[in-house]
Amino acid sequence: MSIKKSFVKAARPAAFAALAVAVVAALGTPQTAHASAFQLKENSAKALGRSFAGSATAGGDASVVVNNPAAMTMLTGTVFQADVTAINFSTKFSGTGTDAFGRPLGGGNGGDGGTTIPVPAFFLSTQVNDRTHIGIAFSAPFGFKTNYNPGWVGRYHGLKSDFQSLDATLSASYDLTDNFSIGASVIAQHTKAELTSAINYNGVAAGLIQQAVAGGVLPAAAAPTYLSTINTVVPPGSDGEARIKGDDWGYGWQVGAFWKLTDSDRLALDYHSKISHTLEGNARFTMPSNVSALLGSPMVAPLLAGAGGVPFTNTTGTAPFTTPAFVNLSYWHQAQKYGFGADATWTKWSVFKELRVNYANPAQPASVETFDWENTLFVSVGGEYYVNDKLTLRGGVAVDGTPTSQAHRDPRVPDGTRRWVSVGLGYKPTQKLDLNVGYAHIFVSDAHVNNLSPTGDRLVGNFSDKGNLLAFSAAYHF
């Protein structure tokens, strides 16, 4: 037997073992709902037409049950309101992908990863007496959905992402004086997520060998032999898929204040608490037959048993996750034929510093991925013109910052600074019924990405994004 053949034979079990250990790392940090801001303001067709300027102060909008409970003071009697917003989001990638060794990855650009989703909201407000209001609401304050073509160049960074938070809110307000009101809410929030990504089994093993050489564990001269063995047993393109699903209930609160500064001017301030979750669910994995055969082989199976079990087997897991706190300041000036206002919302995205995932399978250790998001500011101005007692025209503009940076941005929700332009129309066919429609186009700055996956695959390029929002609402005054 030649020296080369002897070395290869000796190296093969070690390479198999390297792959067995490395596959643990491939899902150690799943691609999750964290790459971009996913806050949804779309709970009112009327406010959308003004880019949400005066969201808590313009009046006649039952969405204040969730936007600022103190502002329910402007509603008389009992009001039921239903809103639905169609969110159309488009994102297209241009760039390249490489594996841990810098080898180009095949695949297309993923197509249009965006989608169209409906976001409903329901509100009920009732006036208990001259000073007290109570209200209930169901809304969706956070969410996103993207889906890229299988086999695209960024498949190891993300395929499908579906995340949403649904709130049930109970609110109350009290008029301390004729000009000043306070309000508070308790919130039950259900959050769920489903995330999929491809697994680069070849890249996992190759990357681990590279690390072993860099750390002095493996002689540099032996690396080509190990890599050759890996490329023979698990060649490039030996991909699997990971699917993570989880959900949880969390609870929060908000407080608000509403001032009638003059007969024409109003000001409102609202604080919405963060809501902490521990998402619990399942992790499901697939792998090609060559990888499955390798992990079950007599050579590798005993090594895995000694290491605590077989990686990439279906298991359960948990992940702490927090939706951020935010503060809203709203102003409105009311005249006989027109009204105008402004809104500013500060969101504490800095709470999102990392994601820690804990798996029940001991062969898949807990992992941590760093995000270091920054706090953001949303600012809007807008107004209304009253054509007559039945018809209202609306318009507005807004700027919405992104908490992400190039270093921590991935394809799940590629985000950049957003600029809104909105228009709206209100029609009042009777004294008891209000109908509203709002439309906004969102211009998004190019989202530059230079993202490294847990398996060492790098995605470099730009996402070109845009969005369209179309909302309808009906409100009935009892």
Short mmCIF file of C-alpha atoms in Angstrom, two decimals, residues 252-467:
data_model
loop_
_atom_site.label_atom_id
_atom_site.label_comp_id
_atom_site.label_asym_id
_atom_site.label_seq_id
_atom_site.Cartn_x
_atom_site.Cartn_y
_atom_site.Cartn_z
CA GLY A 252 -47.42 44.21 27.99
CA TRP A 253 -49.00 47.58 28.66
CA GLN A 254 -49.18 51.17 27.46
CA VAL A 255 -50.04 54.56 28.93
CA GLY A 256 -51.06 57.74 27.17
CA ALA A 257 -51.97 61.37 27.69
CA PHE A 258 -54.06 63.75 25.58
CA TRP A 259 -54.11 67.56 25.76
CA LYS A 260 -56.52 70.02 24.16
CA LEU A 261 -54.06 72.90 23.97
CA THR A 262 -56.59 75.28 22.38
CA ASP A 263 -59.91 74.91 20.63
CA SER A 264 -57.93 74.08 17.48
CA ASP A 265 -54.75 72.35 18.70
CA ARG A 266 -54.23 68.92 20.25
CA LEU A 267 -51.18 67.05 21.51
CA ALA A 268 -50.86 63.41 22.57
CA LEU A 269 -48.07 61.30 24.05
CA ASP A 270 -48.06 57.51 24.32
CA TYR A 271 -45.64 54.90 25.67
CA HIS A 272 -45.95 51.23 24.64
CA SER A 273 -43.93 48.72 26.66
CA LYS A 274 -41.68 46.03 25.28
CA ILE A 275 -43.14 42.51 25.34
CA SER A 276 -40.87 39.57 26.14
CA HIS A 277 -41.36 36.10 24.66
CA THR A 278 -39.76 32.70 24.85
CA LEU A 279 -40.62 31.14 21.53
CA GLU A 280 -41.09 27.38 21.81
CA GLY A 281 -41.42 25.02 18.89
CA ASN A 282 -39.90 22.42 16.62
CA ALA A 283 -36.89 22.15 14.36
CA ARG A 284 -37.16 19.87 11.32
CA PHE A 285 -34.18 18.94 9.14
CA THR A 286 -33.65 17.20 5.81
CA MET A 287 -30.39 15.90 4.37
CA PRO A 288 -29.32 14.16 1.15
CA SER A 289 -28.89 10.40 1.23
CA ASN A 290 -25.07 10.57 1.17
CA VAL A 291 -24.98 12.66 4.35
CA SER A 292 -27.60 10.47 6.03
CA ALA A 293 -25.62 7.34 5.15
CA LEU A 294 -22.42 8.93 6.46
CA LEU A 295 -23.91 9.85 9.83
CA GLY A 296 -25.38 6.36 10.21
CA SER A 297 -22.27 4.50 9.11
CA PRO A 298 -20.45 2.16 11.55
CA MET A 299 -17.44 4.47 11.36
CA VAL A 300 -19.26 7.67 12.38
CA ALA A 301 -22.26 6.54 14.45
CA PRO A 302 -20.18 5.52 17.52
CA LEU A 303 -18.42 8.90 17.44
CA LEU A 304 -21.77 10.69 17.44
CA ALA A 305 -23.06 8.55 20.28
CA GLY A 306 -20.02 9.49 22.32
CA ALA A 307 -20.60 13.17 21.51
CA GLY A 308 -24.16 13.09 22.85
CA GLY A 309 -26.29 12.14 19.87
CA VAL A 310 -26.93 12.60 16.17
CA PRO A 311 -27.08 16.19 14.92
CA PHE A 312 -29.69 17.42 12.48
CA THR A 313 -32.40 15.19 13.86
CA ASN A 314 -35.84 16.60 14.52
CA THR A 315 -35.97 18.22 17.93
CA THR A 316 -37.54 20.99 19.98
CA GLY A 317 -36.05 24.31 21.00
CA THR A 318 -36.57 27.70 22.60
CA ALA A 319 -35.48 31.23 21.72
CA PRO A 320 -35.97 34.38 23.83
CA PHE A 321 -37.38 37.21 21.73
CA THR A 322 -38.61 40.72 22.59
CA THR A 323 -40.77 43.12 20.61
CA PRO A 324 -39.48 46.62 21.36
CA ALA A 325 -40.90 49.50 23.37
CA PHE A 326 -41.83 52.67 21.51
CA VAL A 327 -42.94 56.24 22.22
CA ASN A 328 -45.28 58.27 20.02
CA LEU A 329 -45.83 62.03 19.97
CA SER A 330 -48.78 63.26 17.90
CA TYR A 331 -49.98 66.80 17.05
CA TRP A 332 -53.01 68.12 15.15
CA HIS A 333 -54.36 71.53 14.21
CA GLN A 334 -58.03 71.64 13.29
CA ALA A 335 -59.66 74.33 11.14
CA GLN A 336 -63.09 74.49 9.57
CA LYS A 337 -62.09 73.42 6.05
CA TYR A 338 -58.82 71.65 6.72
CA GLY A 339 -56.60 70.03 9.33
CA PHE A 340 -52.90 69.21 9.49
CA GLY A 341 -50.57 67.49 11.89
CA ALA A 342 -47.38 65.57 12.55
CA ASP A 343 -46.26 62.37 14.24
CA ALA A 344 -42.94 61.15 15.63
CA THR A 345 -42.36 57.60 16.87
CA TRP A 346 -39.15 56.48 18.60
CA THR A 347 -38.64 52.71 18.70
CA LYS A 348 -36.11 51.08 21.01
CA TRP A 349 -34.72 48.49 18.60
CA SER A 350 -31.47 48.48 20.61
CA VAL A 351 -33.14 45.84 22.79
CA PHE A 352 -32.41 43.45 19.93
CA LYS A 353 -28.72 42.76 20.54
CA GLU A 354 -28.59 39.01 19.98
CA LEU A 355 -30.62 35.88 19.40
CA ARG A 356 -29.90 32.83 21.54
CA VAL A 357 -31.30 29.47 20.43
CA ASN A 358 -31.39 26.49 22.78
CA TYR A 359 -32.06 23.01 21.39
CA ALA A 360 -33.30 19.97 23.30
CA ASN A 361 -30.94 17.75 21.30
CA PRO A 362 -27.61 17.75 23.21
CA ALA A 363 -25.75 17.25 19.92
CA GLN A 364 -26.85 20.74 18.89
CA PRO A 365 -25.43 23.21 21.42
CA ALA A 366 -26.98 26.58 22.18
CA SER A 367 -25.89 29.36 19.88
CA VAL A 368 -25.74 33.14 19.85
CA GLU A 369 -25.95 35.51 16.90
CA THR A 370 -25.20 39.22 17.31
CA PHE A 371 -27.39 41.95 15.79
CA ASP A 372 -26.61 45.22 17.62
CA TRP A 373 -29.58 47.04 16.16
CA GLU A 374 -29.97 50.77 16.69
CA ASN A 375 -32.97 52.80 17.84
CA THR A 376 -35.06 54.39 15.08
CA LEU A 377 -37.24 57.43 14.47
CA PHE A 378 -40.35 57.66 12.27
CA VAL A 379 -41.48 61.20 11.38
CA SER A 380 -44.51 62.19 9.31
CA VAL A 381 -46.49 65.28 8.33
CA GLY A 382 -49.88 65.31 6.66
CA GLY A 383 -53.28 66.86 6.44
CA GLU A 384 -56.91 66.76 5.33
CA TYR A 385 -59.16 68.96 3.21
CA TYR A 386 -62.92 68.81 3.70
CA VAL A 387 -64.59 69.16 0.30
CA ASN A 388 -68.01 69.04 1.95
CA ASP A 389 -69.77 67.30 4.83
CA LYS A 390 -69.42 63.92 3.12
CA LEU A 391 -66.05 63.98 1.31
CA THR A 392 -62.52 64.35 2.75
CA LEU A 393 -59.20 64.38 0.87
CA ARG A 394 -55.95 63.41 2.61
CA GLY A 395 -52.21 63.43 1.95
CA GLY A 396 -48.92 63.03 3.78
CA VAL A 397 -45.22 62.17 3.68
CA ALA A 398 -42.96 60.32 6.11
CA VAL A 399 -39.40 59.14 6.73
CA ASP A 400 -38.78 55.87 8.58
CA GLY A 401 -35.24 54.95 9.66
CA THR A 402 -33.78 51.44 9.68
CA PRO A 403 -32.14 49.86 12.75
CA THR A 404 -29.90 47.63 10.64
CA SER A 405 -26.44 48.10 9.20
CA GLN A 406 -24.55 46.35 6.42
CA ALA A 407 -22.68 44.23 8.95
CA HIS A 408 -25.87 42.73 10.43
CA ARG A 409 -28.31 42.73 7.51
CA ASP A 410 -29.51 39.49 5.87
CA PRO A 411 -32.16 38.54 3.27
CA ARG A 412 -34.95 37.71 5.73
CA VAL A 413 -36.28 41.28 5.62
CA PRO A 414 -33.72 43.40 3.74
CA ASP A 415 -34.32 46.85 5.15
CA GLY A 416 -33.23 50.38 4.32
CA THR A 417 -34.43 53.87 5.15
CA ARG A 418 -38.02 54.25 3.94
CA ARG A 419 -39.69 57.35 2.51
CA TRP A 420 -43.48 57.45 2.29
CA VAL A 421 -45.89 59.34 0.06
CA SER A 422 -49.57 58.85 0.95
CA VAL A 423 -53.01 59.87 -0.27
CA GLY A 424 -56.44 59.08 1.07
CA LEU A 425 -60.16 59.59 0.67
CA GLY A 426 -62.96 59.62 3.23
CA TYR A 427 -66.66 59.34 2.46
CA LYS A 428 -69.55 59.63 4.92
CA PRO A 429 -72.73 58.27 3.27
CA THR A 430 -74.75 58.68 6.49
CA GLN A 431 -74.27 60.27 9.89
CA LYS A 432 -73.50 56.86 11.37
CA LEU A 433 -71.23 55.31 8.71
CA ASP A 434 -67.69 56.33 7.72
CA LEU A 435 -65.83 54.77 4.78
CA ASN A 436 -62.13 55.40 4.15
CA VAL A 437 -59.43 54.35 1.73
CA GLY A 438 -55.72 55.10 1.97
CA TYR A 439 -52.74 54.42 -0.28
CA ALA A 440 -49.01 54.83 0.29
CA HIS A 441 -45.98 54.15 -1.87
CA ILE A 442 -42.76 53.44 0.01
CA PHE A 443 -39.40 54.27 -1.52
CA VAL A 444 -36.64 52.22 0.13
CA SER A 445 -32.92 53.01 0.04
CA ASP A 446 -30.82 50.19 -1.41
CA ALA A 447 -30.03 47.66 1.30
CA HIS A 448 -26.35 46.73 1.09
CA VAL A 449 -25.56 43.29 2.49
CA ASN A 450 -22.30 41.57 3.40
CA ASN A 451 -23.62 38.70 5.47
CA LEU A 452 -21.77 35.66 6.79
CA SER A 453 -23.87 32.57 7.52
CA PRO A 454 -23.12 30.18 10.41
CA THR A 455 -21.59 27.76 7.89
CA GLY A 456 -19.16 30.38 6.55
CA ASP A 457 -21.08 31.20 3.38
CA ARG A 458 -20.97 34.88 2.46
CA LEU A 459 -23.59 36.87 0.57
CA VAL A 460 -22.46 40.22 -0.88
CA GLY A 461 -24.62 42.58 -2.89
CA ASN A 462 -27.64 44.86 -2.82
CA PHE A 463 -31.36 44.46 -2.33
CA SER A 464 -33.64 46.81 -4.27
CA ASP A 465 -36.87 47.20 -2.34
CA LYS A 466 -40.17 49.01 -2.70
CA GLY A 467 -43.57 48.81 -1.09
#
